[in-house]
Each structure stands twice: as C-alpha cells, then as structure tokens.
PDB file of C-alpha atoms in Angstrom:
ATOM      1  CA  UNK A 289      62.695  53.542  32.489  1.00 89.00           C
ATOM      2  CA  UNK A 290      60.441  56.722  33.655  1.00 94.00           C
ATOM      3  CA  UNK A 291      59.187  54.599  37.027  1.00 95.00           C
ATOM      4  CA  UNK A 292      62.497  53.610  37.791  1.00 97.00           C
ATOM      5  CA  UNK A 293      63.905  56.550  37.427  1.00 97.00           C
ATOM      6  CA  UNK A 294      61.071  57.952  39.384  1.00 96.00           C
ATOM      7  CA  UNK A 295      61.489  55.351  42.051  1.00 98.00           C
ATOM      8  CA  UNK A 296      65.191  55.943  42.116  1.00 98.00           C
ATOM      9  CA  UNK A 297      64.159  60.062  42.635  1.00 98.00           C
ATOM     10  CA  UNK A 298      62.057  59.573  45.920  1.00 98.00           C
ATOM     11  CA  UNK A 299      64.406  56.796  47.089  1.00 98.00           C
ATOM     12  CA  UNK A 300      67.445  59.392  47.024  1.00 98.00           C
ATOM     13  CA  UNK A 301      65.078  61.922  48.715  1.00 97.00           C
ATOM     14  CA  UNK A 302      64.567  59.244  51.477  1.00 97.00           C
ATOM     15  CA  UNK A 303      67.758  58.586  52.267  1.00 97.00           C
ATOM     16  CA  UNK A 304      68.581  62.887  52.279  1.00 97.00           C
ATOM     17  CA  UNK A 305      65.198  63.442  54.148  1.00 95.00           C
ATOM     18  CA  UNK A 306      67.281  63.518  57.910  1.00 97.00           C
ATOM     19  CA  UNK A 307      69.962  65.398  57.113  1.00 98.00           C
ATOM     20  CA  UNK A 308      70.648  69.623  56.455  1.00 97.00           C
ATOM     21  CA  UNK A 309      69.341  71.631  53.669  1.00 97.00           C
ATOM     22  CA  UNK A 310      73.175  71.857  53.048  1.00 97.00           C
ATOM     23  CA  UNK A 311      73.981  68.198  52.220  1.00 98.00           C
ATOM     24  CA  UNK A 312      70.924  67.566  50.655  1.00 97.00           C
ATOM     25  CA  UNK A 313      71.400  70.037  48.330  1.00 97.00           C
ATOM     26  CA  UNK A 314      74.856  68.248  47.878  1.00 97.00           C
ATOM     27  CA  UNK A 315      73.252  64.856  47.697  1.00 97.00           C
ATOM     28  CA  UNK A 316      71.147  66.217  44.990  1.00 98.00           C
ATOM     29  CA  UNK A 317      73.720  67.515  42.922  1.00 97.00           C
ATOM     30  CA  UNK A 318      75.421  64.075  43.115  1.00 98.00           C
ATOM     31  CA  UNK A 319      72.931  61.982  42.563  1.00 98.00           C
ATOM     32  CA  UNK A 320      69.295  63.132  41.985  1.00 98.00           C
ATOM     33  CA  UNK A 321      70.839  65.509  38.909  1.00 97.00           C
ATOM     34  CA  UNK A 322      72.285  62.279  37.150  1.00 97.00           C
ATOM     35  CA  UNK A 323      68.648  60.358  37.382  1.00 98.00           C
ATOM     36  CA  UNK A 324      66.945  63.819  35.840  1.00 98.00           C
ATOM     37  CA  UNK A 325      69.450  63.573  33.052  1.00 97.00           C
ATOM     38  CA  UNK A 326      68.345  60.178  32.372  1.00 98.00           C
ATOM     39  CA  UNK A 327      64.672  60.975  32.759  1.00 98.00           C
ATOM     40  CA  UNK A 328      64.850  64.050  30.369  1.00 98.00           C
ATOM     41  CA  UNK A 329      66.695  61.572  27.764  1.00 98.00           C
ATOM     42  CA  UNK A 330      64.287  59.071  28.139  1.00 98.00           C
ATOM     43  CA  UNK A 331      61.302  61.784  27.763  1.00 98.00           C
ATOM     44  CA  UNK A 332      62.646  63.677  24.786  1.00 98.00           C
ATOM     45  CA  UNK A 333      63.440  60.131  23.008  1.00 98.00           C
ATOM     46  CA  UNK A 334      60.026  58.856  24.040  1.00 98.00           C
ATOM     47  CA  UNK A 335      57.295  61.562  23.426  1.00 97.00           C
ATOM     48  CA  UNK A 336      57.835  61.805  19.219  1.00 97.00           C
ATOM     49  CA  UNK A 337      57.760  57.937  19.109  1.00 97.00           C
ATOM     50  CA  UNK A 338      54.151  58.091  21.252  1.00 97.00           C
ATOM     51  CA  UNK A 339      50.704  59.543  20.168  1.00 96.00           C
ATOM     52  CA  UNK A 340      49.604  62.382  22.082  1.00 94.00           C
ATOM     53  CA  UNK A 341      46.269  60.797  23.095  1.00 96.00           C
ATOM     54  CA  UNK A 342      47.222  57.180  24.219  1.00 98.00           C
ATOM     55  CA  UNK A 343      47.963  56.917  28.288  1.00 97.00           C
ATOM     56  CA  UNK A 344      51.627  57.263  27.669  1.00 96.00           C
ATOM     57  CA  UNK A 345      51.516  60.021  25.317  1.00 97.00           C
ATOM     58  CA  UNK A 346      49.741  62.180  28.099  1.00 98.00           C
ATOM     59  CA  UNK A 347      51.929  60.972  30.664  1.00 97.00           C
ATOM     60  CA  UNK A 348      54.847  61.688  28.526  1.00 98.00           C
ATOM     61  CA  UNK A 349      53.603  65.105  27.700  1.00 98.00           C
ATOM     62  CA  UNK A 350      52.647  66.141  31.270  1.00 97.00           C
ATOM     63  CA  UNK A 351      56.169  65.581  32.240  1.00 97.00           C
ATOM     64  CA  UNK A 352      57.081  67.123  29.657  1.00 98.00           C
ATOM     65  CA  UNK A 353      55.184  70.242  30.341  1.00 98.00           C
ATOM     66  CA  UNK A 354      55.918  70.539  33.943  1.00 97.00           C
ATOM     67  CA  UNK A 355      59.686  69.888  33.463  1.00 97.00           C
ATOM     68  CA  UNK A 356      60.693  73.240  34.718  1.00 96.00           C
ATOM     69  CA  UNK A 357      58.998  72.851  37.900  1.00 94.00           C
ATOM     70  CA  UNK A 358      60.843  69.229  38.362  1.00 93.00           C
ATOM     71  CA  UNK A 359      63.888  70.343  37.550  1.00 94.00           C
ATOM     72  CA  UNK A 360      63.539  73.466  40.032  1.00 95.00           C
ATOM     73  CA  UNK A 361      63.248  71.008  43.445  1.00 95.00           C
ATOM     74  CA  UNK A 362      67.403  70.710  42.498  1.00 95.00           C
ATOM     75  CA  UNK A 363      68.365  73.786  43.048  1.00 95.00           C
ATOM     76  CA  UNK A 364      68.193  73.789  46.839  1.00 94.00           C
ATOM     77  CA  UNK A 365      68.083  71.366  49.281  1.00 95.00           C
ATOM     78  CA  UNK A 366      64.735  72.833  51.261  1.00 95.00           C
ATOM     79  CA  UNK A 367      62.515  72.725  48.594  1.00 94.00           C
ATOM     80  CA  UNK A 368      60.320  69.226  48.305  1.00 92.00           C
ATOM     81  CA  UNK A 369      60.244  67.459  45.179  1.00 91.00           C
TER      82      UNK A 369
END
C-alpha cells in the first residue's frame, strides 16, 4: 500500500510538473491530498502492528516522524515534494 501510494504521489507530480504553480496547487488538492489520506491511514494502522526495529518498523516510523514535512509540499503548488 505505502509504495503504491508513493508511486501514485510522484506520478501525479509528473503529470503537474509543466503546468503553473496555480493548477498544481489545484491538482494537488484534488488528487495528491486523497493519496496522503490513504498513506496516513495506512501508516497509523501499520506502525502499532510492526516492531520498531524490523526494516518496516523504521520505515514506518520515519514516515511517521517526518509527516509534517510531507504533508507541507500540499500547501502550494511551488514547493517540491
């Protein structure tokens, strides 16, 4: 679910990546918020079923820990994600 959802993230930013801050910011809203919602339901579910030190329990927990700062790449259509 995280890769895809991941996948589905940059995809979205490929197809916004020739057009105005504007729209992508629009774009964004419309479809890059959606696949965070589904990310962050997917994380929150995942991390208490996963122990901290296995590979997916850090990956898990990075995300979580940095959520902020992925969320943040939303809120405007010239920042990068």
């Amino acid at each position: 679910v995280a890769l895809a959802s991941i996948n589905k993230l940059y995809g979205i930013e490929r197809e916004l990546k020739d057009v105005s801050d504007e729209q992508r910011y629009i774009g964004r809203q419309e479809k890059s918020l959606p696949e965070l919602a589904k990310l962050k339901a997917w994380m929150e579910k995942t991390q208490p079923q996963v122990t901290s030190q296995s590979a997916l329990g850090k990956a898990v927990n990075y995300l979580a820990n940095n959520w902020t700062r992925l969320e943040r790449y939303i809120e405007a259509g010239f920042l990068p994600i």
